[in-house]
Amino acid sequence: MDKIKSLTGMLDLYDDGDKTNLPAKLFYLEKKIRDIFLSYKLNEIRTPILEDTNLFIRSVGGASDIVNKEIYSFNDRNDKGIALRPEGTASVIRAIIEKKLDQTNHKLWYMGPMWRYERPQKGRYRQFNQAGVEILGIPEGLPEFEMISIVCSIVNEFKLQNCTIKINHLGTQKNKESFCNALVKFLEPFKESLDEKDRQRLKKNPLRVLDTKNNETQNILKDAPSIKEFIDSSAIDLLNSIQNNFSDICNIEIDYSLVRGLDYYSGFVFEAVSSELGAQDSFLGGGRYDQLCAKLGGKDLPSIGMAIGLERFAELIELKDNSVKVVSFLCVTGNLEPKAYKIAHQLRSLNKDIILDVHLSDTSLKAKLRKANKNNSDYAIIIGDEELKNNKAVIKPLKNELEEQLTVSIDDLYSFFKSI
Ligand code: HAM
């Protein structure tokens, strides 16, 4: 019988024995990033992973790569078009409109899997995880600073080297359209020199030509009009102010050619890139999307947000030595002894800072100790038939060679465990 395998570009994340350490890094990242979000008084929002396909066509954009060729969509049993979410922003706004909360301010965060039918490569998966922030209801100004502050806090918390936060301003929707027209006018005479991908972009979503990886197109673009000529001086002032105020905290660069792949942006946009990541070098992106809420049938709700690609981010971090102590509990009695297990339960309630790994399998003491060492345990607590009969336990230090193995009473075991 054919073996059933996982789908292309979809990873199983399981900590045990994964040489890349990706699962452990992701779990660690999720916890740390959540703590940073909470320290900014952001509230969590969880939306379903399935949505009406039209939500993404109307928000991310029918001409975007995501909707054009990357969306996982299918008809359900009722013949309704539904999609696995490719990103979180559209769902958040849909939820806020549906709950009639689109008249007030919100500071929100979310974390979870997203799906895009992309050609898998390093740092690009078909199922990946994002951690996102959306600040809703406040026009351009302070939210831009708060957003970059969150990005800097995250970059600095993990001491990322070789990374740059690129910022740009796409102006108003009108500025963006004028720039787009000027770009099309400039590129038209070069149409035949563009590769098929850029020619398609020129036709469907001209701003995306600025994202080209093709050297020849990049050369042509050197003389192209810049968004800088189309935006107000207040927009340029905002970029300068953000760069000046944060440059001693993070590496911030104004990049007038930065455009984002989703249609809903206007105004301030940003992306964080790392030279350590290869072709898929952007590990975080976001920007302002003041028109999205109204476009989805809600009120005018000026908003800004960002999302971190957790798998890409995980590639940039080293796991710190875990300072939490681990103790292995090895019960080597002939029969299953609930009394011994009860001691383990009691120990856990005495010191919640210790990880107590009760070895459940019925193997020899030698095998259990081998596993305890592999688990990076600091101590093994061993209870055999003899210890159980005499109400005692053995404490075996596994890391500190100068410490001696001790046989102690259960009461002393409790005191020892409390004091670790
Ligand atoms: P995005 O730039 O499409 O923005 O995605 C954000 C991040 O998700 C990227 O920088 C990248 O790290 C990661 N990512 C995207 N696609 C993949 C993939 N196939 N495999 C692995 N990682 C990937 C958004 O999604 C917007 N919703 C961000 C936002 C929130 N804008 C406003 N609010």
XYZ file of C-alpha atoms and ligand atoms in Angstrom:
453
model
C 0.000 0.000 0.000
C 1.291 3.510 -0.812
C 2.480 5.443 2.212
C 0.571 8.604 2.987
C 2.984 11.525 3.222
C 2.704 15.112 4.398
C 1.772 17.671 1.739
C 4.508 19.595 -0.094
C 5.745 22.617 1.820
C 4.035 21.622 5.082
C 6.195 20.801 8.096
C 5.612 18.563 11.089
C 6.894 20.419 14.110
C 7.989 18.037 16.799
C 10.788 18.867 19.164
C 12.384 15.480 19.702
C 15.565 14.956 17.718
C 14.981 17.659 15.080
C 18.517 18.608 14.045
C 17.556 22.060 12.744
C 16.146 22.901 16.180
C 13.335 24.714 14.315
C 10.492 23.426 16.515
C 12.270 24.353 19.765
C 13.113 27.773 18.347
C 9.530 28.361 17.225
C 8.095 27.398 20.604
C 10.583 29.688 22.336
C 9.902 32.545 19.903
C 6.143 32.286 20.319
C 6.443 32.625 24.075
C 8.870 35.556 24.002
C 6.978 37.445 21.296
C 3.695 36.962 23.151
C 5.303 38.501 26.258
C 6.487 41.511 24.230
C 2.990 41.976 22.741
C 1.448 41.840 26.215
C 3.939 44.418 27.506
C 2.493 46.820 24.886
C -1.021 46.151 26.251
C -2.156 44.486 23.026
C -5.210 42.218 23.234
C -5.275 38.804 21.618
C -7.692 38.049 18.811
C -8.189 34.575 17.303
C -10.052 34.257 14.051
C -10.969 31.077 12.148
C -8.451 29.678 9.712
C -11.168 29.284 7.072
C -12.855 32.327 5.553
C -15.057 33.252 2.608
C -12.647 33.431 -0.385
C -14.118 36.819 -1.332
C -12.682 38.306 1.854
C -9.170 37.916 0.467
C -10.091 38.895 -3.098
C -11.524 42.156 -1.784
C -8.737 42.925 0.705
C -5.400 41.452 -0.344
C -6.403 42.181 -3.962
C -7.451 40.223 -7.049
C -4.248 41.289 -8.831
C -1.896 40.299 -5.985
C 0.274 37.162 -6.239
C -1.470 35.824 -3.147
C -4.972 35.820 -4.614
C -3.859 35.205 -8.184
C -1.969 31.976 -7.689
C -1.224 31.286 -4.033
C -4.562 30.995 -2.316
C -5.755 27.622 -1.035
C -9.415 27.814 -1.920
C -12.090 25.229 -2.626
C -15.834 24.818 -2.543
C -17.410 23.358 0.569
C -20.301 20.887 0.572
C -22.691 23.759 -0.005
C -20.695 24.946 -3.016
C -19.518 28.028 -1.155
C -16.005 29.284 -2.012
C -13.863 29.139 1.110
C -10.145 29.696 1.620
C -7.445 28.849 4.124
C -6.299 32.262 5.326
C -3.121 33.464 3.569
C -2.643 36.251 6.147
C -4.339 37.629 9.269
C -5.224 41.294 8.642
C -8.311 40.755 6.476
C -9.805 38.331 9.008
C -9.201 40.722 11.904
C -10.998 43.569 10.095
C -13.840 41.230 9.064
C -14.286 40.198 12.702
C -14.218 43.798 13.968
C -16.849 44.864 11.416
C -19.032 41.855 12.209
C -18.953 42.614 15.938
C -19.758 46.289 15.193
C -16.539 47.333 16.889
C -15.377 49.398 13.929
C -16.078 52.770 15.582
C -13.478 52.396 18.318
C -9.733 51.951 18.746
C -8.156 48.557 19.198
C -4.640 47.286 19.779
C -4.599 43.615 18.804
C -2.219 40.699 18.337
C -2.565 37.200 16.908
C -0.418 34.204 16.213
C -1.050 31.161 14.080
C -0.665 29.279 10.812
C -1.239 30.792 7.356
C -1.299 29.073 3.953
C 0.035 30.139 0.573
C 0.446 27.845 -2.410
C 4.001 28.967 -3.186
C 6.912 27.043 -4.656
C 8.610 25.774 -1.498
C 12.232 26.756 -0.904
C 14.385 27.745 2.072
C 12.281 30.084 4.206
C 9.198 29.647 2.027
C 6.554 27.112 2.995
C 2.966 26.418 2.059
C 1.985 26.371 5.710
C 3.870 28.845 7.888
C 3.261 30.770 11.096
C 2.829 34.467 11.623
C 2.685 36.639 14.716
C 0.856 39.851 13.910
C -0.174 43.180 15.405
C -2.980 45.466 14.231
C -3.584 48.944 15.690
C -7.027 50.085 14.586
C -8.852 53.410 14.680
C -5.983 55.918 14.898
C -4.741 57.961 11.922
C -1.113 58.411 10.904
C 1.143 59.617 13.703
C 1.794 57.877 16.995
C 0.776 54.362 15.814
C 3.664 54.462 13.303
C 6.074 55.064 16.192
C 4.435 52.391 18.354
C 4.687 49.889 15.495
C 8.390 50.554 14.871
C 8.961 50.455 18.638
C 7.436 46.942 18.737
C 9.607 45.861 15.798
C 12.752 47.257 17.483
C 11.867 45.585 20.792
C 11.556 42.237 19.043
C 14.740 42.652 16.984
C 16.675 43.710 20.107
C 15.185 41.079 22.426
C 16.727 38.416 20.200
C 19.891 40.467 19.566
C 19.538 40.075 15.802
C 22.625 41.104 13.860
C 22.798 42.041 10.164
C 19.210 43.154 9.960
C 17.702 46.336 8.563
C 14.251 47.814 8.970
C 13.329 49.411 5.643
C 10.652 52.104 5.703
C 8.780 53.953 2.957
C 5.637 56.004 2.434
C 3.207 55.251 -0.407
C 1.304 58.525 0.138
C -2.446 58.746 -0.150
C -4.405 56.380 -2.390
C -4.340 59.202 -4.979
C -0.549 59.671 -4.694
C -0.130 55.927 -5.095
C -2.276 55.941 -8.244
C -0.404 58.912 -9.787
C 2.927 57.209 -9.100
C 1.609 53.981 -10.539
C 0.547 55.771 -13.760
C 3.944 57.464 -14.053
C 5.710 54.133 -13.560
C 3.605 52.457 -16.239
C 4.324 55.336 -18.643
C 8.035 55.022 -17.931
C 8.127 51.226 -18.333
C 5.944 50.925 -21.455
C 8.826 51.589 -23.927
C 10.912 48.875 -22.151
C 8.110 46.312 -22.215
C 9.902 43.968 -24.635
C 13.024 43.922 -22.439
C 11.093 42.742 -19.366
C 10.829 39.057 -18.516
C 7.407 37.388 -18.556
C 6.904 37.775 -14.797
C 7.615 41.520 -14.811
C 5.505 42.007 -17.945
C 2.578 40.388 -16.137
C 3.215 42.591 -13.102
C 3.277 45.681 -15.311
C -0.110 44.676 -16.675
C -1.810 43.644 -13.440
C 0.026 45.298 -10.519
C 2.690 47.734 -11.804
C 4.130 48.711 -8.395
C 5.278 45.112 -7.931
C 7.759 45.563 -10.810
C 9.823 47.471 -8.207
C 10.240 44.139 -6.362
C 11.863 42.493 -9.391
C 14.786 40.130 -8.924
C 15.729 40.475 -12.622
C 19.035 42.384 -13.092
C 18.041 43.888 -16.442
C 14.760 45.247 -15.032
C 16.636 46.562 -12.003
C 18.950 48.475 -14.378
C 15.989 49.949 -16.270
C 14.395 51.006 -12.969
C 17.434 53.096 -12.000
C 15.993 55.981 -14.054
C 12.355 55.337 -13.147
C 10.262 57.946 -11.289
C 10.426 57.626 -7.492
C 7.493 57.661 -5.086
C 9.363 60.469 -3.316
C 8.267 62.852 -6.095
C 4.586 62.016 -5.528
C 4.157 62.156 -1.761
C 3.655 65.202 0.505
C 6.523 66.699 2.470
C 4.730 65.614 5.684
C 5.186 61.994 4.569
C 8.910 62.531 4.030
C 9.102 64.278 7.427
C 7.488 61.250 9.071
C 10.063 58.901 7.509
C 12.939 61.146 8.606
C 11.538 61.496 12.099
C 11.149 57.736 12.541
C 14.650 57.148 11.232
C 16.147 59.852 13.470
C 14.319 58.761 16.592
C 15.011 55.049 16.303
C 18.415 54.939 14.612
C 20.251 54.546 17.927
C 18.017 51.543 18.754
C 17.812 49.701 15.417
C 19.219 49.901 11.913
C 16.553 51.864 9.980
C 16.825 52.740 6.306
C 14.482 54.819 4.125
C 13.929 52.847 0.908
C 11.753 54.677 -1.620
C 11.504 51.565 -3.781
C 9.874 49.485 -1.020
C 6.394 48.382 -2.080
C 4.369 45.669 -0.412
C 2.780 42.670 -2.094
C -0.722 43.258 -0.768
C -3.105 45.794 -2.318
C -4.547 47.314 0.849
C -1.574 49.492 1.806
C -1.280 53.254 1.502
C 0.841 55.584 3.626
C 3.638 54.252 5.818
C 5.008 50.785 4.951
C 7.954 48.797 6.289
C 9.786 45.511 6.071
C 12.603 43.958 8.125
C 15.240 42.057 6.182
C 18.309 40.085 7.177
C 21.383 39.371 5.069
C 21.557 35.975 6.825
C 18.375 34.686 5.162
C 19.238 34.276 1.458
C 16.642 34.912 -1.252
C 13.649 35.109 1.123
C 15.261 37.807 3.244
C 12.184 39.537 4.645
C 11.151 38.218 8.057
C 8.576 40.870 8.908
C 6.398 43.305 6.999
C 3.550 45.710 7.452
C 2.099 49.131 6.929
C -0.921 51.395 7.035
C -4.200 50.340 5.458
C -6.698 53.133 6.142
C -9.215 52.155 3.433
C -9.537 48.429 4.144
C -12.310 48.547 6.741
C -14.603 50.688 4.566
C -13.788 48.537 1.564
C -14.998 45.479 3.469
C -18.279 47.199 4.346
C -17.320 48.780 7.681
C -16.722 52.345 8.861
C -13.656 54.427 8.021
C -11.124 52.907 10.362
C -7.563 54.160 9.882
C -5.280 51.249 10.743
C -1.726 49.991 10.694
C -0.264 46.543 11.279
C 2.534 44.097 10.729
C 3.269 40.388 10.735
C 6.402 38.416 11.533
C 7.161 35.226 9.599
C 8.072 32.973 12.517
C 9.916 30.258 10.547
C 12.168 32.882 8.937
C 12.670 34.640 12.252
C 13.578 31.325 13.899
C 16.459 30.936 11.455
C 17.994 34.091 12.871
C 18.048 33.183 16.536
C 20.246 31.009 18.720
C 18.585 29.194 21.587
C 19.907 30.354 24.920
C 20.974 27.766 27.460
C 17.807 26.908 29.301
C 18.327 28.019 32.886
C 15.255 26.094 34.093
C 16.320 23.035 36.070
C 15.174 19.621 34.852
C 14.750 16.630 37.155
C 14.061 13.111 35.901
C 11.870 10.922 38.089
C 12.784 7.273 37.637
C 10.515 4.708 39.168
C 12.171 1.291 38.896
C 9.840 -0.816 40.999
C 8.870 -4.293 39.853
C 5.195 -3.402 39.578
C 3.385 -0.218 38.796
C 3.453 1.661 42.082
C 0.877 4.453 42.399
C 2.537 5.387 45.702
C 5.764 6.311 43.897
C 3.844 8.221 41.262
C 2.037 10.143 44.013
C 5.448 11.355 45.277
C 6.109 12.834 41.820
C 2.755 14.598 41.910
C 3.577 16.002 45.347
C 7.005 17.221 44.188
C 5.457 19.165 41.328
C 3.209 21.080 43.691
C 6.202 22.013 45.880
C 8.296 23.740 43.229
C 6.602 24.888 40.044
C 9.844 26.295 38.599
C 11.325 22.831 38.087
C 10.565 20.662 35.073
C 9.883 17.163 36.426
C 10.134 14.518 33.732
C 8.509 11.299 34.946
C 9.857 8.445 32.825
C 6.778 6.423 32.045
C 8.207 3.518 30.065
C 9.024 0.223 31.717
C 12.766 0.105 30.925
C 15.895 -0.658 32.976
C 17.496 1.875 35.305
C 20.430 2.124 32.891
C 18.147 3.019 29.954
C 16.249 5.512 32.098
C 19.482 7.210 33.203
C 20.656 7.392 29.603
C 17.424 9.152 28.709
C 17.739 11.466 31.728
C 21.185 12.547 30.507
C 19.887 13.025 26.978
C 17.067 15.186 28.360
C 19.676 17.445 29.916
C 18.478 16.605 33.443
C 20.263 18.159 36.397
C 19.214 15.383 38.791
C 17.604 11.971 38.716
C 15.311 10.922 41.554
C 15.307 7.141 41.707
C 12.764 5.031 43.556
C 13.094 1.236 43.462
C 11.361 -1.481 45.488
C 13.879 -1.117 48.326
C 13.431 2.676 48.571
C 9.669 2.355 48.415
C 9.647 -0.155 51.252
C 11.807 2.098 53.461
C 10.087 5.329 52.488
C 13.247 6.645 50.886
C 14.524 7.931 47.520
C 17.882 8.331 45.789
C 18.975 11.740 44.511
C 21.575 11.352 41.768
C 23.286 14.534 40.489
C 23.783 14.260 36.734
C 25.665 17.440 35.903
C 27.751 18.400 38.907
C 30.458 15.740 39.378
C 31.404 17.158 42.768
C 27.969 16.522 44.225
C 27.397 13.133 45.812
C 24.556 10.715 45.272
C 22.346 10.634 48.372
C 19.700 8.317 49.778
C 17.199 10.427 51.705
C 13.827 10.110 53.403
C 10.794 11.210 51.382
C 10.431 14.249 53.675
C 14.039 15.225 52.961
C 13.403 14.647 49.252
C 10.569 17.184 49.450
C 12.837 19.708 51.223
C 15.589 19.133 48.665
C 13.183 19.607 45.744
C 11.858 22.849 47.236
C 15.396 24.193 47.541
C 16.654 23.463 43.997
P 3.435 39.634 4.291
O 4.624 40.491 3.958
O 2.723 39.013 3.164
O 2.463 40.553 5.132
O 3.876 38.491 5.302
C 4.566 38.801 6.504
C 5.732 37.845 6.709
O 5.284 36.490 6.641
C 6.809 37.928 5.640
O 7.716 38.972 5.911
C 7.476 36.569 5.749
O 8.449 36.584 6.785
C 6.334 35.656 6.182
N 5.894 34.823 5.038
C 5.102 35.184 4.016
N 4.922 34.158 3.157
C 5.631 33.107 3.657
C 5.852 31.744 3.255
N 5.288 31.241 2.168
N 6.649 30.954 4.020
C 7.220 31.450 5.156
N 7.042 32.718 5.594
C 6.261 33.544 4.857
C 1.268 40.128 5.638
O 0.922 38.981 5.698
C 0.427 41.250 6.211
N -0.829 40.676 6.692
C 1.153 41.971 7.319
C 0.343 43.077 7.887
C -0.373 43.051 9.032
N 0.130 44.252 7.312
C -0.691 44.970 8.067
N -1.005 44.228 9.111
